[in-house]
mmCIF file of C-alpha atoms in Angstrom:
data_model
loop_
_atom_site.group_PDB
_atom_site.id
_atom_site.type_symbol
_atom_site.label_atom_id
_atom_site.label_comp_id
_atom_site.label_asym_id
_atom_site.label_seq_id
_atom_site.Cartn_x
_atom_site.Cartn_y
_atom_site.Cartn_z
ATOM 1 C CA UNK A 1 78.903 94.174 79.066
ATOM 2 C CA UNK A 2 78.307 96.933 81.570
ATOM 3 C CA UNK A 3 79.942 98.665 84.490
ATOM 4 C CA UNK A 4 78.449 98.299 87.964
ATOM 5 C CA UNK A 5 80.107 100.114 90.830
ATOM 6 C CA UNK A 6 79.526 100.426 94.575
ATOM 7 C CA UNK A 7 80.828 103.680 96.080
ATOM 8 C CA UNK A 8 81.571 104.217 99.764
ATOM 9 C CA UNK A 9 82.079 107.911 100.626
ATOM 10 C CA UNK A 10 84.257 108.834 103.591
ATOM 11 C CA UNK A 11 85.585 111.979 105.258
ATOM 12 C CA UNK A 12 88.855 113.571 106.303
ATOM 13 C CA UNK A 13 89.544 113.910 96.662
ATOM 14 C CA UNK A 14 91.429 110.824 96.517
ATOM 15 C CA UNK A 15 89.998 107.459 95.521
ATOM 16 C CA UNK A 16 90.777 104.055 96.902
ATOM 17 C CA UNK A 17 89.826 101.422 94.361
ATOM 18 C CA UNK A 18 89.501 97.694 94.780
ATOM 19 C CA UNK A 19 88.098 95.294 92.230
ATOM 20 C CA UNK A 20 87.370 91.592 92.502
ATOM 21 C CA UNK A 21 88.783 91.161 89.002
ATOM 22 C CA UNK A 22 92.221 92.042 90.377
ATOM 23 C CA UNK A 23 92.017 90.275 93.714
ATOM 24 C CA UNK A 24 94.595 87.878 95.055
ATOM 25 C CA UNK A 25 94.076 84.668 97.024
ATOM 26 C CA UNK A 26 91.915 85.505 100.055
ATOM 27 C CA UNK A 27 94.188 83.359 102.247
ATOM 28 C CA UNK A 28 96.911 86.001 101.889
ATOM 29 C CA UNK A 29 98.122 86.862 105.416
ATOM 30 C CA UNK A 30 95.103 85.042 106.818
ATOM 31 C CA UNK A 31 96.566 85.003 110.324
ATOM 32 C CA UNK A 32 96.686 88.795 110.324
ATOM 33 C CA UNK A 33 93.244 89.252 108.798
ATOM 34 C CA UNK A 34 90.526 91.371 110.326
ATOM 35 C CA UNK A 35 86.915 90.188 110.377
ATOM 36 C CA UNK A 36 83.444 91.722 110.450
ATOM 37 C CA UNK A 37 80.182 90.010 111.330
ATOM 38 C CA UNK A 38 77.961 89.229 108.329
ATOM 39 C CA UNK A 39 74.605 87.859 109.484
ATOM 40 C CA UNK A 40 75.808 85.863 112.499
ATOM 41 C CA UNK A 41 79.064 84.663 110.998
ATOM 42 C CA UNK A 42 82.501 86.251 111.197
ATOM 43 C CA UNK A 43 83.890 86.392 107.666
ATOM 44 C CA UNK A 44 87.507 87.261 106.958
ATOM 45 C CA UNK A 45 87.391 90.722 105.413
ATOM 46 C CA UNK A 46 90.603 92.720 105.586
ATOM 47 C CA UNK A 47 94.101 91.302 105.159
ATOM 48 C CA UNK A 48 96.389 93.973 106.540
ATOM 49 C CA UNK A 49 99.256 94.835 104.158
ATOM 50 C CA UNK A 50 102.901 94.402 105.035
ATOM 51 C CA UNK A 51 104.886 97.566 105.764
ATOM 52 C CA UNK A 52 106.374 97.470 102.247
ATOM 53 C CA UNK A 53 102.912 97.155 100.691
ATOM 54 C CA UNK A 54 101.539 99.904 102.921
ATOM 55 C CA UNK A 55 104.327 102.260 101.865
ATOM 56 C CA UNK A 56 103.607 101.432 98.207
ATOM 57 C CA UNK A 57 99.895 102.201 98.632
ATOM 58 C CA UNK A 58 100.722 105.483 100.332
ATOM 59 C CA UNK A 59 103.147 106.492 97.560
ATOM 60 C CA UNK A 60 100.679 105.615 94.769
ATOM 61 C CA UNK A 61 97.849 107.489 96.484
ATOM 62 C CA UNK A 62 100.012 110.580 96.892
ATOM 63 C CA UNK A 63 101.319 110.407 93.316
ATOM 64 C CA UNK A 64 98.210 109.388 91.356
ATOM 65 C CA UNK A 65 95.297 110.087 93.673
ATOM 66 C CA UNK A 66 94.057 106.509 93.239
ATOM 67 C CA UNK A 67 95.354 103.136 94.371
ATOM 68 C CA UNK A 68 94.183 99.570 93.824
ATOM 69 C CA UNK A 69 93.944 97.846 97.218
ATOM 70 C CA UNK A 70 92.244 94.653 96.034
ATOM 71 C CA UNK A 71 94.892 92.602 97.790
ATOM 72 C CA UNK A 72 93.749 93.928 101.167
ATOM 73 C CA UNK A 73 90.312 92.287 100.936
ATOM 74 C CA UNK A 74 89.507 88.602 101.113
ATOM 75 C CA UNK A 75 88.027 86.918 98.062
ATOM 76 C CA UNK A 76 85.147 85.787 100.246
ATOM 77 C CA UNK A 77 83.983 89.324 101.084
ATOM 78 C CA UNK A 78 84.576 90.503 97.516
ATOM 79 C CA UNK A 79 82.411 87.703 96.151
ATOM 80 C CA UNK A 80 79.675 88.476 98.687
ATOM 81 C CA UNK A 81 79.737 92.197 97.900
ATOM 82 C CA UNK A 82 79.660 91.462 94.174
ATOM 83 C CA UNK A 83 76.576 89.254 94.437
ATOM 84 C CA UNK A 84 74.841 91.639 96.822
ATOM 85 C CA UNK A 85 75.494 94.586 94.503
ATOM 86 C CA UNK A 86 74.232 92.694 91.448
ATOM 87 C CA UNK A 87 71.095 91.562 93.286
ATOM 88 C CA UNK A 88 70.296 95.070 94.515
ATOM 89 C CA UNK A 89 70.815 96.461 91.036
ATOM 90 C CA UNK A 90 68.434 93.927 89.505
ATOM 91 C CA UNK A 91 65.738 94.498 92.128
ATOM 92 C CA UNK A 92 66.008 98.142 93.199
ATOM 93 C CA UNK A 93 67.756 100.319 90.600
ATOM 94 C CA UNK A 94 66.234 103.504 89.175
ATOM 95 C CA UNK A 95 67.125 105.364 85.986
ATOM 96 C CA UNK A 96 68.773 108.799 86.342
ATOM 97 C CA UNK A 97 69.207 111.205 83.406
ATOM 98 C CA UNK A 98 70.153 114.820 84.144
ATOM 99 C CA UNK A 99 72.778 117.511 83.614
ATOM 100 C CA UNK A 100 74.754 118.636 86.651
ATOM 101 C CA UNK A 101 74.770 122.412 86.938
ATOM 102 C CA UNK A 102 77.683 122.261 89.395
ATOM 103 C CA UNK A 103 80.151 120.752 86.918
ATOM 104 C CA UNK A 104 78.278 121.227 83.604
ATOM 105 C CA UNK A 105 78.528 117.493 82.844
ATOM 106 C CA UNK A 106 75.842 114.887 82.087
ATOM 107 C CA UNK A 107 74.677 111.941 84.209
ATOM 108 C CA UNK A 108 73.104 108.960 82.461
ATOM 109 C CA UNK A 109 72.985 105.825 84.633
ATOM 110 C CA UNK A 110 71.020 103.504 86.890
ATOM 111 C CA UNK A 111 71.423 103.978 90.627
ATOM 112 C CA UNK A 112 70.500 102.474 93.984
ATOM 113 C CA UNK A 113 70.560 105.041 96.790
ATOM 114 C CA UNK A 114 71.740 104.795 100.367
ATOM 115 C CA UNK A 115 68.289 104.493 101.937
ATOM 116 C CA UNK A 116 67.326 101.519 99.760
ATOM 117 C CA UNK A 117 70.700 99.829 100.288
ATOM 118 C CA UNK A 118 70.508 100.363 104.056
ATOM 119 C CA UNK A 119 67.026 98.827 104.172
ATOM 120 C CA UNK A 120 68.010 95.867 101.984
ATOM 121 C CA UNK A 121 71.631 94.942 102.738
ATOM 122 C CA UNK A 122 73.058 94.284 106.183
ATOM 123 C CA UNK A 123 76.244 93.131 104.459
ATOM 124 C CA UNK A 124 76.976 96.475 102.803
ATOM 125 C CA UNK A 125 76.098 98.395 105.972
ATOM 126 C CA UNK A 126 78.395 96.176 108.042
ATOM 127 C CA UNK A 127 81.190 96.657 105.547
ATOM 128 C CA UNK A 128 80.831 100.454 105.518
ATOM 129 C CA UNK A 129 80.773 100.710 109.305
ATOM 130 C CA UNK A 130 83.541 98.165 109.858
ATOM 131 C CA UNK A 131 86.242 99.558 112.135
ATOM 132 C CA UNK A 132 88.797 97.333 110.412
ATOM 133 C CA UNK A 133 88.030 98.734 106.949
ATOM 134 C CA UNK A 134 88.167 102.286 108.299
ATOM 135 C CA UNK A 135 91.458 101.590 110.046
ATOM 136 C CA UNK A 136 92.994 100.174 106.861
ATOM 137 C CA UNK A 137 92.029 103.288 104.893
ATOM 138 C CA UNK A 138 93.289 105.553 107.673
ATOM 139 C CA UNK A 139 96.611 103.699 107.636
ATOM 140 C CA UNK A 140 96.976 104.256 103.888
ATOM 141 C CA UNK A 141 95.833 107.892 103.986
ATOM 142 C CA UNK A 142 98.022 108.546 107.033
ATOM 143 C CA UNK A 143 95.243 110.477 108.733
ATOM 144 C CA UNK A 144 92.153 109.652 110.723
ATOM 145 C CA UNK A 145 89.239 108.849 108.404
ATOM 146 C CA UNK A 146 85.624 108.879 109.541
ATOM 147 C CA UNK A 147 82.203 108.046 108.137
ATOM 148 C CA UNK A 148 79.942 110.749 106.751
ATOM 149 C CA UNK A 149 77.978 112.399 109.574
ATOM 150 C CA UNK A 150 74.890 112.822 107.368
ATOM 151 C CA UNK A 151 72.806 110.386 105.368
ATOM 152 C CA UNK A 152 72.180 110.131 101.634
ATOM 153 C CA UNK A 153 75.578 109.384 100.100
ATOM 154 C CA UNK A 154 77.428 107.081 102.468
ATOM 155 C CA UNK A 155 77.113 104.251 99.951
ATOM 156 C CA UNK A 156 75.501 104.154 96.510
ATOM 157 C CA UNK A 157 75.401 101.782 93.555
ATOM 158 C CA UNK A 158 75.868 103.193 90.050
ATOM 159 C CA UNK A 159 75.489 101.201 86.832
ATOM 160 C CA UNK A 160 76.413 102.202 83.268
ATOM 161 C CA UNK A 161 74.551 99.875 80.933
ATOM 162 C CA UNK A 162 73.206 101.681 77.893
ATOM 163 C CA UNK A 163 75.188 103.290 75.070
ATOM 164 C CA UNK A 164 76.455 106.723 76.113
ATOM 165 C CA UNK A 165 75.785 106.108 79.812
ATOM 166 C CA UNK A 166 78.141 108.169 81.947
ATOM 167 C CA UNK A 167 78.671 109.302 85.502
ATOM 168 C CA UNK A 168 80.203 112.488 84.121
ATOM 169 C CA UNK A 169 83.354 114.272 85.259
ATOM 170 C CA UNK A 170 82.876 115.775 88.716
ATOM 171 C CA UNK A 171 84.518 116.550 92.025
ATOM 172 C CA UNK A 172 83.245 114.786 95.105
ATOM 173 C CA UNK A 173 82.235 116.681 98.215
ATOM 174 C CA UNK A 174 84.214 114.256 100.376
ATOM 175 C CA UNK A 175 87.892 113.750 100.980
ATOM 176 C CA UNK A 176 87.954 110.026 100.225
ATOM 177 C CA UNK A 177 85.939 107.399 98.403
ATOM 178 C CA UNK A 178 86.301 103.627 98.447
ATOM 179 C CA UNK A 179 85.205 102.306 95.046
ATOM 180 C CA UNK A 180 84.202 98.671 94.555
ATOM 181 C CA UNK A 181 83.822 97.622 90.912
ATOM 182 C CA UNK A 182 81.410 94.701 90.947
ATOM 183 C CA UNK A 183 81.310 94.148 87.171
ATOM 184 C CA UNK A 184 82.963 95.752 84.177
ATOM 185 C CA UNK A 185 83.908 94.993 80.555
ATOM 186 C CA UNK A 186 87.529 94.440 79.491
ATOM 187 C CA UNK A 187 89.774 97.490 79.522
ATOM 188 C CA UNK A 188 89.223 99.688 76.500
ATOM 189 C CA UNK A 189 85.522 98.900 76.140
ATOM 190 C CA UNK A 190 84.282 101.726 78.361
ATOM 191 C CA UNK A 191 82.756 101.875 81.805
ATOM 192 C CA UNK A 192 86.072 102.649 83.491
ATOM 193 C CA UNK A 193 86.643 104.690 86.623
ATOM 194 C CA UNK A 194 89.007 107.565 85.885
ATOM 195 C CA UNK A 195 90.680 109.973 88.279
ATOM 196 C CA UNK A 196 92.772 113.101 87.710
ATOM 197 C CA UNK A 197 95.072 113.703 90.660
ATOM 198 C CA UNK A 198 95.995 117.027 92.259
ATOM 199 C CA UNK A 199 93.028 119.036 91.042
ATOM 200 C CA UNK A 200 90.958 121.437 93.115
ATOM 201 C CA UNK A 201 87.305 122.365 92.889
ATOM 202 C CA UNK A 202 86.400 126.035 92.863
ATOM 203 C CA UNK A 203 82.695 125.889 93.667
ATOM 204 C CA UNK A 204 82.237 129.444 92.463
ATOM 205 C CA UNK A 205 83.750 128.630 89.066
ATOM 206 C CA UNK A 206 83.764 124.824 88.637
ATOM 207 C CA UNK A 207 84.730 124.955 84.938
#
């Protein structure tokens, strides 16, 4: 088993996490669902939460710095993103092994960068630039969220496959990240996304 994750970086260090392993029926609140064009077809993408659910997401994000919003995304789009991520990993991934001087932690993983994803996947680009997805995240964060104004890290695929693979502890440069876990082993077998809330990065003394 291995962990394969698609990260979407956004501006306003909290994480929004959604995983197809935890998703609910994609017909949930279908009449209130948003849609984005994929190829030439409109596919139901975002199922807007009820006010009670929205308040829960906001409270969890504030308390823990991470919230599972699987329920907000249709099973259709989750399945498509999963297959697209797996295909790109198989065809385009590169090995990365280095030690980050900024956080003094190792990186051992396979990656697919933004440029390759942008050239190969209209689906992932459409998802990242979807107004409906951005609006959902803004509603949960309770502030206006925008896309990164520069290229390179808007979306990236990371895969932990080999023994001792790790993304390493680090602080992101961006206020928010939407994390899609395309494949992972059962809990307790490694490859998990972890987040420590309410921490601050001192660039001059990151340790």
